[in-house]
mmCIF file of C-alpha atoms in Angstrom:
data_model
loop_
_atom_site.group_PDB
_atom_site.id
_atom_site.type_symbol
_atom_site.label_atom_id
_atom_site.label_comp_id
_atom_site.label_asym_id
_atom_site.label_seq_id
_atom_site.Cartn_x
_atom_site.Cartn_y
_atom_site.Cartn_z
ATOM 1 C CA UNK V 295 24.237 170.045 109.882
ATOM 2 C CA UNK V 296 21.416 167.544 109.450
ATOM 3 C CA UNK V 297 23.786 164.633 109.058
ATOM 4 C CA UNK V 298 25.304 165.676 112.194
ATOM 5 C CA UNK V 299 21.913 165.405 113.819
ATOM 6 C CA UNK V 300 21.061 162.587 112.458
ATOM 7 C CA UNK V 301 24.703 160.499 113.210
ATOM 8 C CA UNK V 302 24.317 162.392 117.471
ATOM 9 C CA UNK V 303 20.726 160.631 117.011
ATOM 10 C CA UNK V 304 21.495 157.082 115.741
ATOM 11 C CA UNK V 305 24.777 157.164 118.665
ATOM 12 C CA UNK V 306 22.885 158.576 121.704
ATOM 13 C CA UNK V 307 18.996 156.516 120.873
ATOM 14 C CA UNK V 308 20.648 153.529 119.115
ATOM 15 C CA UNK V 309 18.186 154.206 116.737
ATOM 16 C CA UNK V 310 18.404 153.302 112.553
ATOM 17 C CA UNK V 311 19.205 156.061 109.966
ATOM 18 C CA UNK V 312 15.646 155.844 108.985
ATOM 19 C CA UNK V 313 14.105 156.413 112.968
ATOM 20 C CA UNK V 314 16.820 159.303 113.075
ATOM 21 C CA UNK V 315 15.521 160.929 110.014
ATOM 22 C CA UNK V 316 12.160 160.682 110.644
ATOM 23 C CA UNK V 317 12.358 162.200 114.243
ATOM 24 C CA UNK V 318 14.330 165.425 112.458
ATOM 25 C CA UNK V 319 11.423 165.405 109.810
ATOM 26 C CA UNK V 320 8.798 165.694 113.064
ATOM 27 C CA UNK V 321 10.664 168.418 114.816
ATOM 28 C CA UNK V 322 10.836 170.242 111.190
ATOM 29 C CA UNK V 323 6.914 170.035 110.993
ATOM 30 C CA UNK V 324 6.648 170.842 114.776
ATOM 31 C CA UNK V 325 8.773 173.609 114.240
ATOM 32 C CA UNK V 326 6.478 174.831 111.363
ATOM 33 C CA UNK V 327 3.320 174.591 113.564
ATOM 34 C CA UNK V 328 5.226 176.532 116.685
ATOM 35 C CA UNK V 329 3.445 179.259 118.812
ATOM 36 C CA UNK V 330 5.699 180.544 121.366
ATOM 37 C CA UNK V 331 4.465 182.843 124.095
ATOM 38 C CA UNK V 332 7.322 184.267 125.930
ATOM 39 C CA UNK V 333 5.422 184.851 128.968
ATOM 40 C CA UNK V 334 4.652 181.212 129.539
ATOM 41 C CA UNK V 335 7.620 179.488 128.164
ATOM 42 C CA UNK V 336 11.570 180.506 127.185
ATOM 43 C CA UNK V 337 12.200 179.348 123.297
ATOM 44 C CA UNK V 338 15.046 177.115 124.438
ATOM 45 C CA UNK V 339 12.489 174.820 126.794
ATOM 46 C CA UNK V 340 9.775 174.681 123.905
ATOM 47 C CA UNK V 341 12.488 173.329 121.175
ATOM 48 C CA UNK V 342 14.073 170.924 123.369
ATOM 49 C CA UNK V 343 10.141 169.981 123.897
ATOM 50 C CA UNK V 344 9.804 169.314 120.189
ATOM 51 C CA UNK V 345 12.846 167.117 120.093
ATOM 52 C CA UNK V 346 11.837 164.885 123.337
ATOM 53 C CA UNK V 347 8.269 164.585 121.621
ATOM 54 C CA UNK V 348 9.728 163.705 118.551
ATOM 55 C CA UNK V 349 11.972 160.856 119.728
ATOM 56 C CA UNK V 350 9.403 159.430 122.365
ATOM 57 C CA UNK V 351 6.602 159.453 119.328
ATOM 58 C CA UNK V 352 9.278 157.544 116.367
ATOM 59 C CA UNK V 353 11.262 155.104 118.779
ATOM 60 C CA UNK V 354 8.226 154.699 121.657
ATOM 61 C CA UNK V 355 5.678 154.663 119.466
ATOM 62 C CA UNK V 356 6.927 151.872 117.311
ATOM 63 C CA UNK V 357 6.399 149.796 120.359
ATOM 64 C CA UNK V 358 2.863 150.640 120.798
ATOM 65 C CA UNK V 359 1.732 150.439 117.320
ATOM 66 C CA UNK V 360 2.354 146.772 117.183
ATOM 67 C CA UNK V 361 -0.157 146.760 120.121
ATOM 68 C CA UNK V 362 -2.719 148.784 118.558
ATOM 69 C CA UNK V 363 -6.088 146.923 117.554
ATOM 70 C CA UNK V 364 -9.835 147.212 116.595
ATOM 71 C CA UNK V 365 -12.134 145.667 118.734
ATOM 72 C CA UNK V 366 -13.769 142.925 117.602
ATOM 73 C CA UNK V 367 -17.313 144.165 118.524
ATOM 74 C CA UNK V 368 -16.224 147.433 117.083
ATOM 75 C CA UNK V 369 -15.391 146.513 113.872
ATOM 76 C CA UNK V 370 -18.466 144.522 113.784
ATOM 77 C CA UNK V 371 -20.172 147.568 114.938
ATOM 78 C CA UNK V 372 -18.772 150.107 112.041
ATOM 79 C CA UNK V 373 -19.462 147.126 109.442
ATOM 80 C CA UNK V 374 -23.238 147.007 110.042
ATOM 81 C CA UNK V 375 -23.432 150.925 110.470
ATOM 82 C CA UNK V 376 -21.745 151.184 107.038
ATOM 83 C CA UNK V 377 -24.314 149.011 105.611
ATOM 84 C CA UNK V 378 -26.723 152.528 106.723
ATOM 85 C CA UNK V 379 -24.551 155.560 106.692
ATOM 86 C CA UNK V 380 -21.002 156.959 105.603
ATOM 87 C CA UNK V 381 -18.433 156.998 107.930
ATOM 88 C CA UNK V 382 -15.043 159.122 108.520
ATOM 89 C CA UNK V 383 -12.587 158.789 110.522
ATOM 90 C CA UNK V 384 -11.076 162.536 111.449
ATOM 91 C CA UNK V 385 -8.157 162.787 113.334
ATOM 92 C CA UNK V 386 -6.067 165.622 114.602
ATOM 93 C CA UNK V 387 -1.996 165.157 114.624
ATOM 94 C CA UNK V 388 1.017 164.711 112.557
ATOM 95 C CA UNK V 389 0.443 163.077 109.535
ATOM 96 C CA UNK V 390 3.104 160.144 109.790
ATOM 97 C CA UNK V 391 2.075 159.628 113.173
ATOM 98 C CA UNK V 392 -1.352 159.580 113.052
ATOM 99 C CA UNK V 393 -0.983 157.636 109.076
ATOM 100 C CA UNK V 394 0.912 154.746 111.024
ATOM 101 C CA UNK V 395 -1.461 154.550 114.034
ATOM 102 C CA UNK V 396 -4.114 154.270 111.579
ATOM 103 C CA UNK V 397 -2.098 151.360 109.783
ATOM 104 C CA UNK V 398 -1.116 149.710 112.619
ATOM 105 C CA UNK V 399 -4.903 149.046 114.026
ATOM 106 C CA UNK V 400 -5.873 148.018 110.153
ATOM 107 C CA UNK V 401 -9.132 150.168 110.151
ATOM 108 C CA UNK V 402 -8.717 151.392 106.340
ATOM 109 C CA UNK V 403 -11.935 149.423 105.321
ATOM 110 C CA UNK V 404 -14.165 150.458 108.139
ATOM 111 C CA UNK V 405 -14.528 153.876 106.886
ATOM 112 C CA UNK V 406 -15.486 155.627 103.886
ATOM 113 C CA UNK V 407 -12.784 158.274 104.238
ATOM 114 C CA UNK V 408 -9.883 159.120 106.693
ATOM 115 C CA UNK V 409 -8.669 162.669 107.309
ATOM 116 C CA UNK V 410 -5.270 163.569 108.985
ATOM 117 C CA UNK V 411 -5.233 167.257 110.626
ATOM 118 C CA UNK V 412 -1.697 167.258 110.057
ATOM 119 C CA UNK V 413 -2.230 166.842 106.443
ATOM 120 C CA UNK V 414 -4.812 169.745 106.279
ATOM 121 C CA UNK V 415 -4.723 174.042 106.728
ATOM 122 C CA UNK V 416 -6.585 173.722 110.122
ATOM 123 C CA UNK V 417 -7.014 170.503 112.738
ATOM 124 C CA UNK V 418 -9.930 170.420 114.867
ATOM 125 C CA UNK V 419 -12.018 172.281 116.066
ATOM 126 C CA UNK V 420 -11.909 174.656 113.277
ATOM 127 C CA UNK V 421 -14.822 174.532 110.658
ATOM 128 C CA UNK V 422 -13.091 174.310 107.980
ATOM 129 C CA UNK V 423 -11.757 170.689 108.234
ATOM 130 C CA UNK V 424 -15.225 169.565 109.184
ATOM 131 C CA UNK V 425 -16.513 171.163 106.074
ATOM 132 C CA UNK V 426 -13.592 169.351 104.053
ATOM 133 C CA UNK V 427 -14.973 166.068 105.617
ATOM 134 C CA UNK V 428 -18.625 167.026 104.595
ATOM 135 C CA UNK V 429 -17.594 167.175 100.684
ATOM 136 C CA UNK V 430 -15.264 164.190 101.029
ATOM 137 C CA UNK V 431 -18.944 162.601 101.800
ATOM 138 C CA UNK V 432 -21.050 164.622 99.434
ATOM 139 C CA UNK V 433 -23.082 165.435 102.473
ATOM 140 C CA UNK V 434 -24.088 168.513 104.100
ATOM 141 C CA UNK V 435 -22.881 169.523 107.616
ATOM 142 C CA UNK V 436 -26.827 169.212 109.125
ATOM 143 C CA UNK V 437 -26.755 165.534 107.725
ATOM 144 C CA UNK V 438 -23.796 164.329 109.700
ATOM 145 C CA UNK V 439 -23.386 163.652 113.380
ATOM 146 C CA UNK V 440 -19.368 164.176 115.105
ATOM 147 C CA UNK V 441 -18.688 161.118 117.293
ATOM 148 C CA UNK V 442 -15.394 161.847 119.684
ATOM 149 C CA UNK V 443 -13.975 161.580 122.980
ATOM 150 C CA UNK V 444 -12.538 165.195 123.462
ATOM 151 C CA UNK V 445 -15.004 168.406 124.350
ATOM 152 C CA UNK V 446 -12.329 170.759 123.213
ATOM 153 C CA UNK V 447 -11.831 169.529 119.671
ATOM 154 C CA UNK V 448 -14.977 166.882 118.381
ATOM 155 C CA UNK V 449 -17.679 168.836 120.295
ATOM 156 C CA UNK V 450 -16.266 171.825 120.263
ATOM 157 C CA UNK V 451 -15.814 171.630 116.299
ATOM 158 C CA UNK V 452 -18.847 169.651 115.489
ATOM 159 C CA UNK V 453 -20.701 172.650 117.205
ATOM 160 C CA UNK V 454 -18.419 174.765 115.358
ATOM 161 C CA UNK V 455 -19.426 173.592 111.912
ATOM 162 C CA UNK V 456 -23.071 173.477 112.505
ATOM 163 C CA UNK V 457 -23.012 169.683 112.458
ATOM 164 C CA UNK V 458 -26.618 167.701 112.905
ATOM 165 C CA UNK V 459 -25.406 166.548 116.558
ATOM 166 C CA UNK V 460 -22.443 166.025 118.435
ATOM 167 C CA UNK V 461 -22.027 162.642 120.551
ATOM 168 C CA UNK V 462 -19.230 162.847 123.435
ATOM 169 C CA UNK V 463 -17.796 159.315 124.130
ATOM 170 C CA UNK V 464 -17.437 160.041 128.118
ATOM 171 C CA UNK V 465 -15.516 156.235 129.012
ATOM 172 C CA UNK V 466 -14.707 157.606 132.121
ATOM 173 C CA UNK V 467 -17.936 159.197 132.424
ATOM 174 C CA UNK V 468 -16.160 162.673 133.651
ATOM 175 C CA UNK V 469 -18.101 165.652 134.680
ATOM 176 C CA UNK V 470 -16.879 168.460 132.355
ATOM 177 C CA UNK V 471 -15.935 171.828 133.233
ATOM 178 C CA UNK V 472 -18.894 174.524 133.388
ATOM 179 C CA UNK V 473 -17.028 176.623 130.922
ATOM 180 C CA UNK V 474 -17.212 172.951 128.322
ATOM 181 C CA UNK V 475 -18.678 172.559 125.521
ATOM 182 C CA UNK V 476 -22.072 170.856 125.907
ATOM 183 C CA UNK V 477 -22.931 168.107 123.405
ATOM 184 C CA UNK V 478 -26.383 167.257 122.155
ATOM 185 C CA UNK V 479 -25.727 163.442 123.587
ATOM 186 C CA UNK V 480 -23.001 161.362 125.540
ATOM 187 C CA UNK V 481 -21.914 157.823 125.619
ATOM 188 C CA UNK V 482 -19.609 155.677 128.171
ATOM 189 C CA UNK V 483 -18.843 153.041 125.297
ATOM 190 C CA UNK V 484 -18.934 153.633 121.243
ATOM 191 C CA UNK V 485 -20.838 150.887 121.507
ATOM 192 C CA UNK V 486 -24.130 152.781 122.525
ATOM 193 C CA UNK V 487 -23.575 154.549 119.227
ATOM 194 C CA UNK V 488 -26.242 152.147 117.240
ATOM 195 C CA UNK V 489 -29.104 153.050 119.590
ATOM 196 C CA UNK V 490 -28.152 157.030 119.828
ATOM 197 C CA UNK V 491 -28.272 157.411 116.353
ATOM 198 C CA UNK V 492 -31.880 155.450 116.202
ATOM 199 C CA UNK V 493 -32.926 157.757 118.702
ATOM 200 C CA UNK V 494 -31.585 160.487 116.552
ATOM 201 C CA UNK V 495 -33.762 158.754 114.110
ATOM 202 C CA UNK V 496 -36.883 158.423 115.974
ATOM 203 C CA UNK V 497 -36.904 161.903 117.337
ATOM 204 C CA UNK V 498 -36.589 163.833 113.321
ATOM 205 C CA UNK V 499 -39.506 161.595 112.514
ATOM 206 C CA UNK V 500 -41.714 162.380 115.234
ATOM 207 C CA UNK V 501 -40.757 166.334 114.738
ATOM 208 C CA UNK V 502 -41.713 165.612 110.697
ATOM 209 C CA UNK V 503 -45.007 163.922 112.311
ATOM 210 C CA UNK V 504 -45.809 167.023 113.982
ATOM 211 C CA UNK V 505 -45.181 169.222 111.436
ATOM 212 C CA UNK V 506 -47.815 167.679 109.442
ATOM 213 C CA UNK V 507 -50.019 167.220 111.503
ATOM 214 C CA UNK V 508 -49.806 170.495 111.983
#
């Protein structure tokens, strides 16, 4: 049955034997990961779902990844705030996806550690995963700060896992929902990053300076 997939796939997408069995590889782990709720969607419409996504993420995304870069000023940016402090990159998605994305735009050496969702029990926001990240680092949760653009899944989970402090990265500078997630600070560029976390800096050693002289 597979290599009847795979031959309708390769005819209809004009796509290579190795595009066509990676898209039934991504349905397979979609299909895994499914949560179906009859009253909002019939089975049939979610599955075709998980084929379309599959397709548009192998043959589309091939496209895109060639585009895919680090800023200059960012990588300059995560080379001097290595020189400081440990860095991870957390991501939430499949893992072949999210493995070539992270290929594509080179940015192996600018972290310390990369973690795939996909590749994990639980994706953000859960705790668990952040947790996971903390030993990767040899850290504990109140030493590290989440840096990420979505309030659903970084804030939401770096609150979740009793991170140190959670930093938004607002580029559109959005007002959120009431019912959001509120993060301890919020940037328009990853680029402010440098002076948030010296302000981070500057504020735990005037509370110690308090404290004694207290």
């Amino acid at each position: 049955c597979r290599l009847q997939v795979v031959k309708a796939l390769r005819c209809r997408h004009r796509c290579g034997e190795g595009q066509a069995r990676a898209i039934c590889e991504k349905v397979q782990a979609k299909l895994l990961k499914e949560c179906h709720d009859p009253a909002r969607t019939c089975i049939t419409e979610l599955r075709i779902s998980h084929w379309e996504e599959a397709i548009r993420e192998t043959i589309g995304g091939e496209a895109k990844l060639r585009h895919l870069t680090l800023a200059e000023e960012t990588r300059g940016m995560l080379t001097e705030l290595r020189k400081a402090v440990r860095l991870l990159l957390l991501t939430n998605g499949d893992r072949q996806t999210q493995r070539e994305k992270i290929e594509a735009c080179a940015c192996q050496p600018y972290f310390d550690a990369i973690v795939v969702g996909g590749e994990q029990k639980e994706e953000k926001p859960a705790p668990s995963i952040f947790h996971y990240c903390c030993d990767l680092l040899g850290v504990q949760p109140a030493e590290c700060v989440m840096v990420g653009d979505s309030l659903d899944t970084d804030i939401q989970g770096g609150l979740n896992a009793g991170l140190k402090a959670t930093v938004w990265l607002n580029k559109t500078m959005a007002t959120p929902a009431d019912s959001s997630p509120v993060p301890h600070y919020v940037i328009s560029s990853v680029l402010d990053l440098p002076a948030v976390l010296q302000k981070m800096e500057r504020n735990v050693n005037a509370k110690l300076g308090n404290e004694h002289a207290v």
